[in-house]
C-alpha cells in the first residue's frame, strides 16, 4: 500500500492533506474534529496582533457560484482573520499540538508591516510548540485596506523585507502565502526566496464580486444593503492555482522552493495534479466547508489507490513529474496533427458538436449524410481544436486522434513531420535555424 506520509520543511504529517487557514481551523474544537477525521495537518486560522480583537460583520459573509445541479463551483467570503483573542488561540494551539504531535500544525500570522509587530508575536507563536508559521500576504479584503494581507503580497520588496524579519525572529520554518491578485506570481515568489523564506503556499483568494442582487441593486453578500469585494475560492479557481504553482516550480529562480498548494482541491485527483506540478503538501478549505471534514477519507483512499495502481510507493515518487512538460507556447510542436473522431455507436445525435463547430469554430462537422441526420468530422476542415470534445454530453463519444500516417487533407502535407516550433517557423521573422528545445 502506498505511503502517503510527507515531510515538508521537516514537518511530518501522515498524509499531504492539510486544512488551509480559514474558518475550519479557527479553534481547538474544529481542529480536533479534523484530526480525528484523518487530516494530516492544519494551518490555524490567521492570528492577529495582541489587543482589541478584530471585528467581523455579524451578517452574511459568503457568496457562491453554483452549477446547474446546485453544486458549488466557486465560493466567496468577506470574513476577516480570527476575531478571537490572541492568547486564546495560542493556548489552544499548544493544547492541540500536545494531543496530536504526529500532525502538522502551522500557525498563520498577519500583523502590521513593521518590524516590532513581527518581533513581538513570533516568539509567542513559537512557544506553542507549533511546527511552522505561514505569513498571510494574501487576503484581498478588509485587512488589506489596513496595509496588511494582499497589500503586502502585491509588493515584492515588502515580502522580502518581512520574510527576512521573520527568519530573524523565529527558528520555525517560514512559509509565505502568496496572493494571486498580481500579474506575475513569479515575482512575489522570488522575493520570498530572497528574504529567506523556507517555502511558499498559494493561492490565497482572488478579488471578486460573485453576483449582484438585482432587487436590492447591491453586490452579494450584502450587509444592510451594501456589499464589497471578497476572496474567491473553490473548484473554479483550481486552473489558476495550477498554473501559478507550475510557474514557481519551473522558474529557474525559484525551482526547488517547497510549495504547499492551495486552490479548489476537492478530490484526490486534484491533489495528485498539484503534487505532479511540484507541491509537497496540499491545503484544502472549500471542500471541507462544503462536505465536512470526512471528505478527507475519500481523498486519502483515492490517492492511495491511484498510487498503488501506478506503482508509486510514496508522494516523492511522482512529485514534480509533470513540471518538465510545462513549456511556453513557442515550444509547442507545430507539426503535431490531431483530428476529432465521433463514435457513431455512442453518438446520441444531439447535434451540439455540429452547432458549436458550425457557429463558432471551423465548420468541420456534418449535420446530414446521404439525407440522414448524422454527425461526422470532415478531416479537410478539422484543426483538432477540441471544442467538440469538450461540449459533447457523452463521455468518450468524441475523441482526438493523433494522425501520423498519410496526408492531411486540410494542408496537403504529410501527417508525419519532424518536431518544429515557433522559434524555427518561417513565418517568424526572428526564427533561428534549429529548435531551441
Tab-separated table of C-alpha atoms in Angstrom:
chain	number	residue	atom	x	y	z
A	1	UNK	CA	0.000	0.000	0.000
A	2	UNK	CA	1.296	3.448	-0.925
A	3	UNK	CA	2.878	5.562	1.797
A	4	UNK	CA	1.143	8.959	1.887
A	5	UNK	CA	3.267	10.428	4.662
A	6	UNK	CA	5.062	13.684	3.946
A	7	UNK	CA	7.989	15.619	5.347
A	8	UNK	CA	7.590	19.266	4.373
A	9	UNK	CA	10.282	21.601	5.734
A	10	UNK	CA	10.970	18.913	8.304
A	11	UNK	CA	7.313	18.916	9.343
A	12	UNK	CA	5.923	15.411	9.335
A	13	UNK	CA	2.326	14.558	8.562
A	14	UNK	CA	0.656	11.204	7.893
A	15	UNK	CA	-0.732	12.432	4.589
A	16	UNK	CA	-0.352	15.545	2.388
A	17	UNK	CA	-3.857	16.860	3.131
A	18	UNK	CA	-3.768	19.949	5.347
A	19	UNK	CA	-6.693	22.187	6.151
A	20	UNK	CA	-5.982	25.718	4.985
A	21	UNK	CA	-6.144	28.753	7.232
A	22	UNK	CA	-9.847	29.604	7.308
A	23	UNK	CA	-12.951	29.172	9.480
A	24	UNK	CA	-12.484	25.361	9.745
A	25	UNK	CA	-9.208	25.921	11.639
A	26	UNK	CA	-10.303	28.807	13.846
A	27	UNK	CA	-10.472	26.930	17.125
A	28	UNK	CA	-9.462	23.849	19.058
A	29	UNK	CA	-12.844	22.168	18.729
A	30	UNK	CA	-12.717	22.266	14.954
A	31	UNK	CA	-9.110	21.170	14.653
A	32	UNK	CA	-9.584	18.208	16.973
A	33	UNK	CA	-12.557	17.083	14.886
A	34	UNK	CA	-10.449	17.476	11.744
A	35	UNK	CA	-7.599	15.393	13.116
A	36	UNK	CA	-9.984	12.690	14.246
A	37	UNK	CA	-11.373	12.639	10.691
A	38	UNK	CA	-7.894	11.998	9.316
A	39	UNK	CA	-6.417	15.296	8.129
A	40	UNK	CA	-2.645	15.251	8.036
A	41	UNK	CA	-2.261	18.821	9.221
A	42	UNK	CA	-3.842	22.211	9.611
A	43	UNK	CA	-2.858	25.816	9.172
A	44	UNK	CA	-4.503	27.602	12.088
A	45	UNK	CA	-6.749	30.488	11.023
A	46	UNK	CA	-4.741	33.681	10.798
A	47	UNK	CA	-3.701	35.221	14.101
A	48	UNK	CA	-3.537	38.977	14.562
A	49	UNK	CA	-1.545	41.046	16.996
A	50	UNK	CA	-2.442	41.345	20.657
A	51	UNK	CA	-5.013	43.955	21.569
A	52	UNK	CA	-8.653	44.580	20.808
A	53	UNK	CA	-9.906	41.637	18.733
A	54	UNK	CA	-10.648	42.049	15.049
A	55	UNK	CA	-14.312	42.794	14.416
A	56	UNK	CA	-16.090	40.763	11.751
A	57	UNK	CA	-19.522	41.557	10.374
A	58	UNK	CA	-22.455	39.819	12.044
A	59	UNK	CA	-24.251	39.028	8.842
A	60	UNK	CA	-23.695	37.281	5.514
A	61	UNK	CA	-20.022	36.564	4.904
A	62	UNK	CA	-20.265	34.163	1.975
A	63	UNK	CA	-21.421	34.200	-1.609
A	64	UNK	CA	-21.347	31.413	-4.177
A	65	UNK	CA	-21.487	30.426	-7.829
A	66	UNK	CA	-23.491	27.229	-8.381
A	67	UNK	CA	-23.576	24.833	-11.296
A	68	UNK	CA	-26.882	23.758	-12.912
A	69	UNK	CA	-27.217	20.951	-10.353
A	70	UNK	CA	-26.694	23.389	-7.438
A	71	UNK	CA	-23.185	22.037	-6.945
A	72	UNK	CA	-20.848	24.682	-5.546
A	73	UNK	CA	-18.432	25.852	-8.226
A	74	UNK	CA	-16.989	28.996	-6.681
A	75	UNK	CA	-17.085	30.479	-3.234
A	76	UNK	CA	-16.561	33.993	-1.983
A	77	UNK	CA	-16.045	35.341	1.518
A	78	UNK	CA	-15.712	38.707	3.195
A	79	UNK	CA	-14.587	37.305	6.548
A	80	UNK	CA	-11.501	38.737	8.214
A	81	UNK	CA	-8.787	36.971	10.210
A	82	UNK	CA	-9.662	35.385	13.542
A	83	UNK	CA	-11.743	37.559	15.836
A	84	UNK	CA	-10.741	35.541	18.903
A	85	UNK	CA	-8.183	36.927	21.378
A	86	UNK	CA	-4.576	36.056	20.576
A	87	UNK	CA	-3.914	34.427	23.939
A	88	UNK	CA	-6.886	32.089	23.495
A	89	UNK	CA	-5.655	30.936	20.091
A	90	UNK	CA	-2.091	30.442	21.325
A	91	UNK	CA	-3.246	28.403	24.314
A	92	UNK	CA	-5.410	26.188	22.117
A	93	UNK	CA	-2.651	25.681	19.529
A	94	UNK	CA	-0.372	24.413	22.304
A	95	UNK	CA	-3.075	22.101	23.633
A	96	UNK	CA	-3.830	20.624	20.219
A	97	UNK	CA	-0.175	20.072	19.379
A	98	UNK	CA	0.330	18.117	22.593
A	99	UNK	CA	-2.669	15.954	21.798
A	100	UNK	CA	-1.629	15.335	18.188
A	101	UNK	CA	2.177	15.524	17.943
A	102	UNK	CA	2.133	13.450	14.751
A	103	UNK	CA	0.064	16.007	12.796
A	104	UNK	CA	1.354	19.151	11.127
A	105	UNK	CA	0.226	22.326	12.874
A	106	UNK	CA	1.247	25.595	11.263
A	107	UNK	CA	0.129	28.999	12.548
A	108	UNK	CA	-0.953	31.617	10.025
A	109	UNK	CA	0.021	35.125	11.103
A	110	UNK	CA	-0.846	38.628	9.918
A	111	UNK	CA	0.280	41.756	11.750
A	112	UNK	CA	1.113	45.304	10.618
A	113	UNK	CA	4.029	45.662	8.238
A	114	UNK	CA	6.537	46.887	10.812
A	115	UNK	CA	9.432	45.071	12.409
A	116	UNK	CA	8.278	45.464	16.021
A	117	UNK	CA	4.944	43.789	15.363
A	118	UNK	CA	6.586	40.677	13.915
A	119	UNK	CA	9.249	40.671	16.625
A	120	UNK	CA	6.531	40.712	19.278
A	121	UNK	CA	4.311	37.924	18.027
A	122	UNK	CA	6.641	35.304	16.589
A	123	UNK	CA	8.282	34.166	19.877
A	124	UNK	CA	4.835	33.730	21.385
A	125	UNK	CA	3.722	31.647	18.408
A	126	UNK	CA	6.884	29.567	18.580
A	127	UNK	CA	6.306	28.910	22.291
A	128	UNK	CA	3.124	26.992	21.469
A	129	UNK	CA	5.150	24.157	20.015
A	130	UNK	CA	3.618	24.537	16.573
A	131	UNK	CA	5.587	23.334	13.572
A	132	UNK	CA	5.851	26.470	11.480
A	133	UNK	CA	4.401	29.850	10.572
A	134	UNK	CA	2.621	30.904	7.420
A	135	UNK	CA	2.739	34.621	6.645
A	136	UNK	CA	-0.645	35.687	5.316
A	137	UNK	CA	0.195	38.057	2.472
A	138	UNK	CA	-2.889	37.181	0.514
A	139	UNK	CA	-6.258	38.176	1.966
A	140	UNK	CA	-7.746	40.679	-0.509
A	141	UNK	CA	-10.388	42.337	1.658
A	142	UNK	CA	-10.699	44.085	4.981
A	143	UNK	CA	-7.178	43.722	6.279
A	144	UNK	CA	-5.579	44.821	3.006
A	145	UNK	CA	-7.217	48.225	3.436
A	146	UNK	CA	-5.242	48.435	6.684
A	147	UNK	CA	-1.935	47.760	4.939
A	148	UNK	CA	-1.801	44.000	5.544
A	149	UNK	CA	-2.685	40.844	3.572
A	150	UNK	CA	-2.555	41.361	-0.182
A	151	UNK	CA	-1.409	44.954	0.357
A	152	UNK	CA	1.913	43.391	1.361
A	153	UNK	CA	1.722	40.459	-1.028
A	154	UNK	CA	1.466	42.729	-4.057
A	155	UNK	CA	4.805	44.413	-3.283
A	156	UNK	CA	7.739	42.012	-3.643
A	157	UNK	CA	10.065	44.320	-1.701
A	158	UNK	CA	7.725	44.138	1.311
A	159	UNK	CA	7.542	40.350	1.055
A	160	UNK	CA	11.308	40.075	1.055
A	161	UNK	CA	11.615	42.503	3.969
A	162	UNK	CA	9.073	40.798	6.209
A	163	UNK	CA	10.307	37.317	5.376
A	164	UNK	CA	13.786	38.397	6.422
A	165	UNK	CA	12.442	39.771	9.707
A	166	UNK	CA	10.580	36.563	10.402
A	167	UNK	CA	13.598	34.382	9.750
A	168	UNK	CA	15.472	36.522	12.277
A	169	UNK	CA	12.752	36.375	14.937
A	170	UNK	CA	11.863	32.664	14.899
A	171	UNK	CA	13.511	29.311	14.461
A	172	UNK	CA	10.351	27.896	12.942
A	173	UNK	CA	10.075	27.231	9.204
A	174	UNK	CA	8.595	30.270	7.455
A	175	UNK	CA	6.045	29.796	4.690
A	176	UNK	CA	4.948	32.821	2.659
A	177	UNK	CA	1.349	32.606	1.456
A	178	UNK	CA	1.079	34.386	-1.882
A	179	UNK	CA	-1.756	36.414	-3.305
A	180	UNK	CA	-2.970	35.605	-6.828
A	181	UNK	CA	-4.049	39.239	-7.218
A	182	UNK	CA	-0.903	40.076	-9.111
A	183	UNK	CA	0.131	39.824	-12.746
A	184	UNK	CA	3.132	37.512	-12.469
A	185	UNK	CA	3.275	35.154	-9.474
A	186	UNK	CA	6.977	34.564	-10.011
A	187	UNK	CA	7.945	37.986	-8.682
A	188	UNK	CA	6.498	37.596	-5.158
A	189	UNK	CA	7.786	34.009	-5.037
A	190	UNK	CA	11.277	35.166	-5.921
A	191	UNK	CA	11.033	37.876	-3.277
A	192	UNK	CA	10.033	35.336	-0.646
A	193	UNK	CA	13.037	33.239	-1.514
A	194	UNK	CA	15.372	36.242	-1.415
A	195	UNK	CA	14.035	37.059	2.031
A	196	UNK	CA	14.977	33.596	3.218
A	197	UNK	CA	11.516	32.057	3.357
A	198	UNK	CA	11.607	28.287	3.532
A	199	UNK	CA	8.565	27.766	1.312
A	200	UNK	CA	5.615	29.402	-0.359
A	201	UNK	CA	1.949	28.489	-0.258
A	202	UNK	CA	-0.566	29.509	-2.920
A	203	UNK	CA	-3.022	30.623	-3.924
A	204	UNK	CA	-4.878	32.813	-1.498
A	205	UNK	CA	-8.307	34.014	-2.572
A	206	UNK	CA	-8.994	36.106	-5.667
A	207	UNK	CA	-10.610	39.544	-5.648
A	208	UNK	CA	-14.208	39.037	-6.628
A	209	UNK	CA	-17.850	40.020	-6.615
A	210	UNK	CA	-19.748	36.801	-7.228
A	211	UNK	CA	-23.140	38.286	-8.009
A	212	UNK	CA	-25.385	41.320	-7.796
A	213	UNK	CA	-28.751	41.231	-6.049
A	214	UNK	CA	-30.953	42.842	-8.705
A	215	UNK	CA	-33.744	43.566	-6.217
A	216	UNK	CA	-31.512	45.447	-3.807
A	217	UNK	CA	-29.069	46.510	-6.529
A	218	UNK	CA	-26.131	45.560	-4.335
A	219	UNK	CA	-23.286	43.037	-4.524
A	220	UNK	CA	-23.905	39.759	-2.735
A	221	UNK	CA	-23.316	39.009	0.036
A	222	UNK	CA	-24.518	42.351	1.322
A	223	UNK	CA	-24.733	43.632	4.846
A	224	UNK	CA	-27.563	46.065	5.431
A	225	UNK	CA	-27.942	46.555	1.681
A	226	UNK	CA	-24.284	47.214	0.871
A	227	UNK	CA	-21.654	44.778	-0.324
A	228	UNK	CA	-17.947	44.692	-1.063
A	229	UNK	CA	-15.382	42.632	-2.922
A	230	UNK	CA	-14.302	39.404	-1.278
A	231	UNK	CA	-11.994	36.455	-1.730
A	232	UNK	CA	-12.917	33.881	-4.396
A	233	UNK	CA	-12.003	30.221	-3.942
A	234	UNK	CA	-13.369	26.730	-4.558
A	235	UNK	CA	-13.237	24.462	-7.641
A	236	UNK	CA	-13.450	27.412	-10.043
A	237	UNK	CA	-10.014	28.737	-9.048
A	238	UNK	CA	-8.157	25.439	-9.435
A	239	UNK	CA	-6.916	26.159	-13.004
A	240	UNK	CA	-5.428	29.456	-11.850
A	241	UNK	CA	-3.761	27.815	-8.877
A	242	UNK	CA	-2.342	25.002	-11.007
A	243	UNK	CA	-0.851	27.473	-13.448
A	244	UNK	CA	0.710	29.610	-10.726
A	245	UNK	CA	2.100	26.546	-8.963
A	246	UNK	CA	3.717	25.384	-12.186
A	247	UNK	CA	5.217	28.805	-12.830
A	248	UNK	CA	7.024	28.764	-9.487
A	249	UNK	CA	8.057	25.127	-9.860
A	250	UNK	CA	9.725	25.689	-13.227
A	251	UNK	CA	11.113	29.193	-12.745
A	252	UNK	CA	14.929	28.924	-12.569
A	253	UNK	CA	14.926	31.482	-9.734
A	254	UNK	CA	12.535	29.501	-7.526
A	255	UNK	CA	12.946	25.943	-8.790
A	256	UNK	CA	13.172	23.621	-5.801
A	257	UNK	CA	11.479	26.070	-3.429
A	258	UNK	CA	8.997	23.948	-1.432
A	259	UNK	CA	5.352	24.626	-2.289
A	260	UNK	CA	2.199	23.974	-0.309
A	261	UNK	CA	-0.539	24.212	-2.905
A	262	UNK	CA	-3.990	25.683	-2.344
A	263	UNK	CA	-6.867	26.336	-4.704
A	264	UNK	CA	-10.017	24.367	-5.382
A	265	UNK	CA	-8.726	20.994	-4.234
A	266	UNK	CA	-11.841	18.852	-3.837
A	267	UNK	CA	-10.780	15.318	-4.769
A	268	UNK	CA	-7.728	13.086	-4.583
A	269	UNK	CA	-7.196	13.738	-8.269
A	270	UNK	CA	-6.975	17.481	-7.709
A	271	UNK	CA	-4.331	16.839	-5.068
A	272	UNK	CA	-2.371	14.483	-7.326
A	273	UNK	CA	-2.332	17.113	-10.074
A	274	UNK	CA	-0.853	19.749	-7.766
A	275	UNK	CA	1.726	17.281	-6.453
A	276	UNK	CA	2.654	16.341	-10.022
A	277	UNK	CA	3.319	20.053	-10.579
A	278	UNK	CA	5.692	20.173	-7.631
A	279	UNK	CA	3.624	20.694	-4.478
A	280	UNK	CA	4.840	18.956	-1.341
A	281	UNK	CA	1.531	19.263	0.508
A	282	UNK	CA	-1.939	20.482	-0.426
A	283	UNK	CA	-4.228	22.696	1.602
A	284	UNK	CA	-7.998	22.363	1.444
A	285	UNK	CA	-10.757	24.651	2.643
A	286	UNK	CA	-13.850	24.968	0.449
A	287	UNK	CA	-14.275	21.200	0.059
A	288	UNK	CA	-14.278	20.783	3.842
A	289	UNK	CA	-16.725	23.665	4.244
A	290	UNK	CA	-18.970	22.081	1.613
A	291	UNK	CA	-18.821	18.395	2.522
A	292	UNK	CA	-17.464	18.304	6.076
A	293	UNK	CA	-14.183	17.055	7.496
A	294	UNK	CA	-14.784	13.438	6.460
A	295	UNK	CA	-14.201	14.374	2.843
A	296	UNK	CA	-10.551	13.673	3.618
A	297	UNK	CA	-11.305	9.955	3.852
A	298	UNK	CA	-12.133	9.845	0.153
A	299	UNK	CA	-9.067	11.927	-0.664
A	300	UNK	CA	-6.760	9.597	1.248
A	301	UNK	CA	-8.246	6.372	-0.095
A	302	UNK	CA	-8.443	7.692	-3.652
A	303	UNK	CA	-4.869	8.927	-3.731
A	304	UNK	CA	-3.602	5.720	-2.169
A	305	UNK	CA	-5.491	3.540	-4.641
A	306	UNK	CA	-4.270	5.558	-7.604
A	307	UNK	CA	-0.659	5.458	-6.398
A	308	UNK	CA	-0.882	1.697	-5.950
A	309	UNK	CA	-2.229	1.315	-9.477
A	310	UNK	CA	0.576	3.446	-10.878
A	311	UNK	CA	3.276	1.783	-8.815
A	312	UNK	CA	4.154	4.890	-6.832
A	313	UNK	CA	5.225	3.927	-3.334
A	314	UNK	CA	5.493	7.441	-1.935
A	315	UNK	CA	4.461	11.012	-2.706
A	316	UNK	CA	8.026	11.784	-3.736
A	317	UNK	CA	7.831	9.132	-6.455
A	318	UNK	CA	5.638	11.360	-8.621
A	319	UNK	CA	6.019	14.836	-7.118
A	320	UNK	CA	7.025	17.293	-9.824
A	321	UNK	CA	6.893	14.735	-12.647
A	322	UNK	CA	4.663	16.993	-14.772
A	323	UNK	CA	6.853	20.078	-14.400
A	324	UNK	CA	9.240	19.293	-17.315
A	325	UNK	CA	6.217	19.014	-19.601
A	326	UNK	CA	5.063	22.566	-18.844
A	327	UNK	CA	6.518	24.825	-21.501
A	328	UNK	CA	5.965	28.127	-23.262
A	329	UNK	CA	3.683	28.275	-26.297
A	330	UNK	CA	6.558	28.933	-28.652
A	331	UNK	CA	7.956	25.457	-27.964
A	332	UNK	CA	4.787	23.526	-28.812
A	333	UNK	CA	5.150	21.197	-31.808
A	334	UNK	CA	3.589	22.991	-34.783
A	335	UNK	CA	3.797	19.799	-36.852
A	336	UNK	CA	1.644	17.758	-34.469
A	337	UNK	CA	-1.701	16.968	-36.126
A	338	UNK	CA	-4.841	15.596	-34.489
A	339	UNK	CA	-8.358	15.215	-35.822
A	340	UNK	CA	-11.616	14.711	-33.987
A	341	UNK	CA	-13.448	11.416	-34.344
A	342	UNK	CA	-17.087	10.732	-33.464
A	343	UNK	CA	-18.011	7.245	-32.255
A	344	UNK	CA	-21.268	6.625	-34.097
A	345	UNK	CA	-22.292	3.909	-31.628
A	346	UNK	CA	-22.105	6.371	-28.716
A	347	UNK	CA	-23.490	9.411	-30.554
A	348	UNK	CA	-26.998	10.411	-29.399
A	349	UNK	CA	-27.431	12.784	-32.366
A	350	UNK	CA	-27.998	15.814	-30.168
A	351	UNK	CA	-26.127	17.945	-32.686
A	352	UNK	CA	-24.307	20.106	-30.151
A	353	UNK	CA	-20.946	19.357	-31.763
A	354	UNK	CA	-22.240	20.450	-35.172
A	355	UNK	CA	-23.784	23.674	-33.900
A	356	UNK	CA	-20.715	24.643	-31.905
A	357	UNK	CA	-18.333	23.870	-34.737
A	358	UNK	CA	-20.577	25.464	-37.367
A	359	UNK	CA	-21.233	28.692	-35.464
A	360	UNK	CA	-18.006	29.241	-33.568
A	361	UNK	CA	-15.242	27.121	-34.974
A	362	UNK	CA	-14.267	25.630	-38.352
A	363	UNK	CA	-17.459	24.154	-39.872
A	364	UNK	CA	-15.833	20.722	-39.706
A	365	UNK	CA	-18.779	18.517	-38.653
A	366	UNK	CA	-21.639	17.411	-40.895
A	367	UNK	CA	-25.295	17.574	-39.866
A	368	UNK	CA	-26.581	15.202	-42.550
A	369	UNK	CA	-25.081	12.360	-44.595
A	370	UNK	CA	-26.995	10.923	-47.547
A	371	UNK	CA	-30.062	12.810	-46.407
A	372	UNK	CA	-29.929	11.406	-42.856
A	373	UNK	CA	-29.171	13.258	-39.623
A	374	UNK	CA	-25.593	12.203	-38.955
A	375	UNK	CA	-22.589	13.916	-37.452
A	376	UNK	CA	-19.222	13.106	-38.961
A	377	UNK	CA	-15.958	15.016	-38.762
A	378	UNK	CA	-14.663	16.481	-42.037
A	379	UNK	CA	-10.905	15.930	-41.927
A	380	UNK	CA	-10.392	18.520	-44.635
A	381	UNK	CA	-11.653	21.238	-42.281
A	382	UNK	CA	-10.861	19.918	-38.777
A	383	UNK	CA	-7.978	21.658	-36.982
A	384	UNK	CA	-8.229	19.463	-33.870
A	385	UNK	CA	-9.237	22.346	-31.619
A	386	UNK	CA	-11.018	20.043	-29.129
A	387	UNK	CA	-14.168	22.197	-28.849
A	388	UNK	CA	-16.458	19.340	-29.908
A	389	UNK	CA	-14.822	17.009	-27.375
A	390	UNK	CA	-15.401	19.459	-24.552
A	391	UNK	CA	-19.028	20.276	-25.306
A	392	UNK	CA	-20.213	16.737	-26.171
A	393	UNK	CA	-22.547	15.486	-23.397
A	394	UNK	CA	-21.469	11.854	-23.869
A	395	UNK	CA	-18.117	10.957	-22.366
A	396	UNK	CA	-15.652	9.464	-24.869
A	397	UNK	CA	-18.097	9.847	-27.764
A	398	UNK	CA	-15.786	12.348	-29.443
A	399	UNK	CA	-12.040	11.904	-29.160
A	400	UNK	CA	-8.991	13.455	-30.720
A	401	UNK	CA	-6.792	11.144	-32.765
A	402	UNK	CA	-3.139	11.866	-33.397
A	403	UNK	CA	-2.509	11.320	-37.104
A	404	UNK	CA	0.867	10.011	-38.249
A	405	UNK	CA	0.093	8.144	-41.495
A	406	UNK	CA	-0.999	9.671	-44.780
A	407	UNK	CA	-1.528	13.276	-45.818
A	408	UNK	CA	-3.559	15.961	-44.102
A	409	UNK	CA	-6.384	16.934	-46.499
A	410	UNK	CA	-6.563	20.339	-44.809
A	411	UNK	CA	-2.949	21.332	-45.543
A	412	UNK	CA	-1.884	18.803	-48.185
A	413	UNK	CA	1.199	17.961	-46.127
A	414	UNK	CA	2.144	14.501	-44.766
A	415	UNK	CA	0.985	13.897	-41.197
A	416	UNK	CA	4.418	12.603	-40.231
A	417	UNK	CA	6.618	15.658	-39.824
A	418	UNK	CA	9.577	16.241	-37.528
A	419	UNK	CA	9.135	18.385	-34.427
A	420	UNK	CA	9.244	22.099	-35.183
A	421	UNK	CA	8.199	25.062	-33.115
A	422	UNK	CA	7.641	28.786	-33.498
A	423	UNK	CA	11.283	29.575	-32.880
A	424	UNK	CA	12.086	27.893	-36.210
A	425	UNK	CA	8.916	28.656	-38.154
A	426	UNK	CA	9.451	30.503	-41.478
A	427	UNK	CA	6.692	32.979	-40.594
A	428	UNK	CA	8.657	34.063	-37.549
A	429	UNK	CA	10.917	36.982	-38.530
A	430	UNK	CA	13.126	36.146	-35.558
A	431	UNK	CA	13.361	32.434	-36.324
A	432	UNK	CA	16.545	30.548	-35.618
A	433	UNK	CA	17.852	27.644	-37.678
A	434	UNK	CA	17.458	24.932	-35.051
A	435	UNK	CA	14.728	24.335	-32.497
A	436	UNK	CA	15.537	25.731	-29.081
A	437	UNK	CA	14.112	22.766	-27.222
